[in-house]
Coordinates of C-alpha atoms in Angstrom, one line a residue:
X159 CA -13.5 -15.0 -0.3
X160 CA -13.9 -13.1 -3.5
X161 CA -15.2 -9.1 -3.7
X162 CA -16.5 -9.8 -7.0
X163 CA -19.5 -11.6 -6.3
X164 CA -21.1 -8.2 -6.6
X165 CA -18.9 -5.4 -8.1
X166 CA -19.1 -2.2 -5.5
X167 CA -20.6 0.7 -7.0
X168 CA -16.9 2.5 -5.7
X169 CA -13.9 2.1 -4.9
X170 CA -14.5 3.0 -1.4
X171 CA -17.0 0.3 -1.0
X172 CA -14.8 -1.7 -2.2
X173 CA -11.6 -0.7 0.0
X174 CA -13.7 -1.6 3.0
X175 CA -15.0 -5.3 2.1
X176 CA -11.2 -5.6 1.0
X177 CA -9.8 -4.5 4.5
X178 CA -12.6 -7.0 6.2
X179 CA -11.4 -9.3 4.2
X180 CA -7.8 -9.0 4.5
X181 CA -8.4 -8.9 8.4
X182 CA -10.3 -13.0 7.6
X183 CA -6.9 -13.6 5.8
X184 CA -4.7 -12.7 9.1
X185 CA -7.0 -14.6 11.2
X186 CA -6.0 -17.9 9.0
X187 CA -2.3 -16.6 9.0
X188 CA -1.9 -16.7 12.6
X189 CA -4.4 -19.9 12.9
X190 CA -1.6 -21.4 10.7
X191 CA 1.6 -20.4 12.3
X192 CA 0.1 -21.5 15.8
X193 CA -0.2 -25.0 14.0
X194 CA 3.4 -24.8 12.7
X195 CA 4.7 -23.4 16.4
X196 CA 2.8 -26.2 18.1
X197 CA 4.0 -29.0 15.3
X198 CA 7.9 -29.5 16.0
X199 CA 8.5 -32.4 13.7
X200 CA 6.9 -30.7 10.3
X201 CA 9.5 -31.4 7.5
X202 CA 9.8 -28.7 4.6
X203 CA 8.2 -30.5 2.5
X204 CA 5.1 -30.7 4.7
X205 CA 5.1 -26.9 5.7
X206 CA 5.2 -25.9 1.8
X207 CA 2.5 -28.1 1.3
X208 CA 0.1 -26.4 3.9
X209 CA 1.4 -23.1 3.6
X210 CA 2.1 -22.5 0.1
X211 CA -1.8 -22.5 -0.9
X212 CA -2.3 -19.8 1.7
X213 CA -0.2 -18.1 1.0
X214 CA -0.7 -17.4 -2.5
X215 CA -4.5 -16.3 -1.8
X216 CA -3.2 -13.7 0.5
X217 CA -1.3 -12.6 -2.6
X218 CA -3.8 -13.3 -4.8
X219 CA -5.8 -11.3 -2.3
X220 CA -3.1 -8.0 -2.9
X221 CA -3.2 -8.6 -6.6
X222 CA -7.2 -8.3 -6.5
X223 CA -6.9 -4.5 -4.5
X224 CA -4.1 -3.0 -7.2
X225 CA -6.5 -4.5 -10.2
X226 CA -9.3 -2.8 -9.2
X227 CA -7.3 0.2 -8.3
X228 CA -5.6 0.1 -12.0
X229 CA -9.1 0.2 -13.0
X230 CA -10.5 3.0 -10.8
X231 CA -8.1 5.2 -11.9
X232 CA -8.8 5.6 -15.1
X233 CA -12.1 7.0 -14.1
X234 CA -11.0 9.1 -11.4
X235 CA -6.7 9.0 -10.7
X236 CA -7.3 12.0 -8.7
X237 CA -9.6 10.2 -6.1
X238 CA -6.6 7.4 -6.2
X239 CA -4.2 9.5 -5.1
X240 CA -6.2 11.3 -2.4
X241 CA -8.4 9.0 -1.1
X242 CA -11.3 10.2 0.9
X243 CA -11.3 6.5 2.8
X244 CA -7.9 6.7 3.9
X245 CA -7.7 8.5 7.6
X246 CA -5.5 11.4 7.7
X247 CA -2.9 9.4 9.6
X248 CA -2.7 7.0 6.7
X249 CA -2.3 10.1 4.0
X250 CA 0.4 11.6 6.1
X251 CA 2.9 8.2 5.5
X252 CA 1.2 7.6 2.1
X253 CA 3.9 7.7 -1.1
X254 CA 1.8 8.4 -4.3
X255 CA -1.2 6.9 -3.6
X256 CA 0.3 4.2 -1.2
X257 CA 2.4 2.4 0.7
X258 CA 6.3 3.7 0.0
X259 CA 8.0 -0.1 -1.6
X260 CA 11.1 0.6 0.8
X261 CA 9.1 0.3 3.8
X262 CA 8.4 -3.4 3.4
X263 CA 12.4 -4.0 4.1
X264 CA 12.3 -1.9 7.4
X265 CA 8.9 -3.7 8.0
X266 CA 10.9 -7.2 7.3
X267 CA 13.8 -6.3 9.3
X268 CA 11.7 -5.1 12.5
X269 CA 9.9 -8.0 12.7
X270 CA 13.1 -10.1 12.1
X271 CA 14.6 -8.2 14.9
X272 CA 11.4 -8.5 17.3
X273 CA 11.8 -12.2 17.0
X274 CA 15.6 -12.9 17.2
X275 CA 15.0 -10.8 20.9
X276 CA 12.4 -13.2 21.3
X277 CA 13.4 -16.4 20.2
X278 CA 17.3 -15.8 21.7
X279 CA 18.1 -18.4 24.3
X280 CA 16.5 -20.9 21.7
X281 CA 19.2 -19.6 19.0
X282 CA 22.1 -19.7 21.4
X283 CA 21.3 -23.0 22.4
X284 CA 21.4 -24.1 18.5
X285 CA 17.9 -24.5 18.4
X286 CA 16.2 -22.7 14.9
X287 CA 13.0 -20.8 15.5
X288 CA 11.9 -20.7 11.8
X289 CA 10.7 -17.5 11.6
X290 CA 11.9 -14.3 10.8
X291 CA 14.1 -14.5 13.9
X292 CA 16.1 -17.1 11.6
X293 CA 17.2 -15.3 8.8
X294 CA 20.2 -16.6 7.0
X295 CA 23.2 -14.9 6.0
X296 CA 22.1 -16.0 1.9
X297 CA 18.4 -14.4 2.6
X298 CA 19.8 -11.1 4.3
X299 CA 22.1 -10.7 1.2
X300 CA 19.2 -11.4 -1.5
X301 CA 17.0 -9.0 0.5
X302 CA 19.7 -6.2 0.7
X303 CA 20.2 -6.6 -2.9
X304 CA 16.7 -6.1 -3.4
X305 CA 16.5 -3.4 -1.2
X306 CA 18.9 -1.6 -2.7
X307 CA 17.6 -2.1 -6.4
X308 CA 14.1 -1.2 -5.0
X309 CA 15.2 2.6 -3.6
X310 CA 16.6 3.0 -7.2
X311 CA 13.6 2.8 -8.9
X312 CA 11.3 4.3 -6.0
X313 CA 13.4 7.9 -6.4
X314 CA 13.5 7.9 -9.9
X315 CA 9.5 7.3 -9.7
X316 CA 10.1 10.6 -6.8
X317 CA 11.7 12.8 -9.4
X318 CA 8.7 11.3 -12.7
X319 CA 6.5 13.0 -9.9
X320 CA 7.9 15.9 -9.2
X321 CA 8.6 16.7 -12.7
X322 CA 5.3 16.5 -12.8
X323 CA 3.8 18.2 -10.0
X324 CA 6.0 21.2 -11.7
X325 CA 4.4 20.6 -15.2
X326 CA 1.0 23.0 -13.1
X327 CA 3.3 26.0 -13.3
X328 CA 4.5 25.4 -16.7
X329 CA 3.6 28.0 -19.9
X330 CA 0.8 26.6 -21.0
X331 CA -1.1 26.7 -17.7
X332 CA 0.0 30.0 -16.5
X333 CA -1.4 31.4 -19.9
X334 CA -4.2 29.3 -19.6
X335 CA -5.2 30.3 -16.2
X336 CA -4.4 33.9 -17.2
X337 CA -6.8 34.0 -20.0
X338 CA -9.5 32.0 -18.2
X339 CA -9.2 34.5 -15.1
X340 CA -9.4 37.4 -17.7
X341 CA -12.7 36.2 -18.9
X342 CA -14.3 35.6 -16.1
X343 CA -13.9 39.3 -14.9
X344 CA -15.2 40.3 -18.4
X345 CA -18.2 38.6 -17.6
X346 CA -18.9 38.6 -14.3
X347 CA -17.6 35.1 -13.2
X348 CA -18.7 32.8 -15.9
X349 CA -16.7 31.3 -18.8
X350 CA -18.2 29.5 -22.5
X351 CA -17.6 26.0 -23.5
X352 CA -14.8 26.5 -25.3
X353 CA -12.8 27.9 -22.5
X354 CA -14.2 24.7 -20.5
X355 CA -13.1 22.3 -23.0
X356 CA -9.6 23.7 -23.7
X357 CA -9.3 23.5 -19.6
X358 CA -10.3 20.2 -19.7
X359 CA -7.7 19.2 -22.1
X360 CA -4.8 20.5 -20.6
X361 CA -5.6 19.3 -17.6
X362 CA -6.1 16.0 -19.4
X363 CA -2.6 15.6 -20.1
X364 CA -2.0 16.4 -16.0
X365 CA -3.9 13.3 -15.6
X366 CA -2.6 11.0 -17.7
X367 CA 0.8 11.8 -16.5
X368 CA -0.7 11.3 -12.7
X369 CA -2.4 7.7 -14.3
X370 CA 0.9 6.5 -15.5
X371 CA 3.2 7.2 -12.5
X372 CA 0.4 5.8 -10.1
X373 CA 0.6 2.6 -12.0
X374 CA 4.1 2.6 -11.8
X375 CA 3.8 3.4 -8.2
X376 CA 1.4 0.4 -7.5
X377 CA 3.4 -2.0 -9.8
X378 CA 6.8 -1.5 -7.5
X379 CA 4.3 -2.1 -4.6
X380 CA 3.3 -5.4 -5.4
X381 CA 6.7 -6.7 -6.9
X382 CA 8.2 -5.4 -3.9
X383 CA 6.0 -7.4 -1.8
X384 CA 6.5 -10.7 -4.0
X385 CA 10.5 -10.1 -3.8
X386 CA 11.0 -10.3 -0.6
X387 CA 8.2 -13.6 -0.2
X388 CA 10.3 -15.2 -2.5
X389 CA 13.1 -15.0 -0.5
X390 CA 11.6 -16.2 2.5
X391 CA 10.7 -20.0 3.5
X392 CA 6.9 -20.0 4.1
X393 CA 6.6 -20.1 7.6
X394 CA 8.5 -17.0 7.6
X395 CA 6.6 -15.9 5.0
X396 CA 3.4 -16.3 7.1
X397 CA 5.0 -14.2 9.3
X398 CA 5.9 -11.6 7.0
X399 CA 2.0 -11.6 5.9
X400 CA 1.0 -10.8 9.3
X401 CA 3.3 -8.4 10.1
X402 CA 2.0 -6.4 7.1
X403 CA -1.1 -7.1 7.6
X404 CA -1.4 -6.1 11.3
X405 CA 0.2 -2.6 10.3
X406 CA -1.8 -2.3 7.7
X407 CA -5.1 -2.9 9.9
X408 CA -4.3 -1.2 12.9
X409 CA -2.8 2.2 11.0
X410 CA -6.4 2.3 9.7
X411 CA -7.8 1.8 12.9
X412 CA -6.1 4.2 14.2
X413 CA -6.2 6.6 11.7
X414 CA -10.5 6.4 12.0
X415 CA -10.4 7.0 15.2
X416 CA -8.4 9.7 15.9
X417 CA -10.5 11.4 12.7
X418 CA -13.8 10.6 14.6
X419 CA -12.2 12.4 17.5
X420 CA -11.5 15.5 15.9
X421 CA -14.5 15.7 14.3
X422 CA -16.5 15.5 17.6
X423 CA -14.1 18.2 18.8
X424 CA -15.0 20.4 16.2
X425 CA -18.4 19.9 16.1
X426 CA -18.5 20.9 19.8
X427 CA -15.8 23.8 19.7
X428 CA -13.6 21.7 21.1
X429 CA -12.8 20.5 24.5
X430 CA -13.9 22.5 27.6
X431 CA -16.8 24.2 25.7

């Protein structure tokens, strides 16, 4: 199901065909762990063999959306890191232009939790459920390794950002936006090229600075994702993948609606009107 068989003409086309196709990808990664749930006797062997191929075009599927983001970026990182097709739910949660990497572990370990409440008589009974229900002591340690390496690196990519962020209020901008403001009174609101360009390359640097954390942002994203599928068998990786998926899908939902509601409330005055 590749996007490229036509490049969109932006990255907001392209966010949508993604999402429609990322909600094809959870349809096959339910359609396959109904199959493994139904199939008692599948060895191992068997359920890497069906699973494995899926599971890497799901991933496959991730890698596509942070290439093409990479890309976007460099034309417009501001758009990237205030995206106009996100809802305003989504922006509320987002973490530099996505997803925060240390939600994936809470995301793992509700879903784990969900299906141990689930699958409980089974366990107690000495019967395995295979899913995220079954963790083992040796994949809860590697996870919480993980985990704890991940939040390192996410708050030192926090403080790169906030540095940053504080980088608008340094000299060179407050004297820039002094003498800019100056001139525009001098003549009546407008300012010459030279003022223009000598905006547009300090703000240049702003933006490369923006460019660079945003990949770094979007790189701990998808290793974070592939860390913790790594650790997993690949049922419960399926699992995983659908989890995140369903989140992911129903957050925008979500997210569209309640903006479609408010926007009919303020085109009408409101309620009650």
């Amino acid at each position: 199901m590749p996007i490229s068989t036509s490049e969109p003409d932006s990255f907001h086309n392209f966010f949508e065909l993604w999402v429609s196709e990322q909600n094809q990808y959870l349809q096959e990664l339910i359609s396959a762990s109904q199959h493994h749930k139904q199939s008692s006797n599948i060895s191992s062997e068997d359920d890497s063999v069906m699973l494995t191929p899926l599971i890497g075009r799901v991933i496959n599927h991730y890698e596509q959306y942070y290439g093409a983001k990479s890309k976007w970026a460099k034309q417009d990182v501001f758009a990237m890191l205030s995206p106009s097709w996100r809802s305003s739910l989504e922006d509320a949660f987002m973490w530099i232009g996505g997803w925060r990497p240390s939600m994936a572990f809470h995301l793992l370990y509700s879903k784990s939790g969900l299906q141990l409440e689930d699958k409980f008589t089974e366990l107690v009974r000495g019967f395995s459920s295979g899913d995220l229900g079954d963790l083992s002591p040796s994949q809860l340690n590697q996870v919480d390794a993980f985990q704890r390496r991940t939040i390192k690196e996410e708050k030192e990519i926090t403080e790169k950002m906030a540095e940053l962020q504080e980088t608008v209020a340094d000299s060179s901008m407050v004297e820039l936006s002094h003498v800019v403001s100056e001139l525009m009174r001098e003549r009546g609101g407008s300012v010459n090229g030279v003022e223009e360009e000598r905006v547009e390359s300090t703000l240049g640097t702003k933006e490369e600075g923006l460019e660079e954390i945003l990949q770094k942002a979007d790189d701990l994203r998808l290793r974070t994702l592939k860390a913790i599928l790594e650790v997993l068998t690949p049922i419960q990786a399926v699992h995983f993948l659908i989890a995140a998926a369903e989140l992911h899908l129903r957050l925008h939902d979500w997210g569209k609606k309640r903006d479609d509601v408010g926007r009919q409330h303020r085109g009408t005055g409101g309620p009650g009107r």
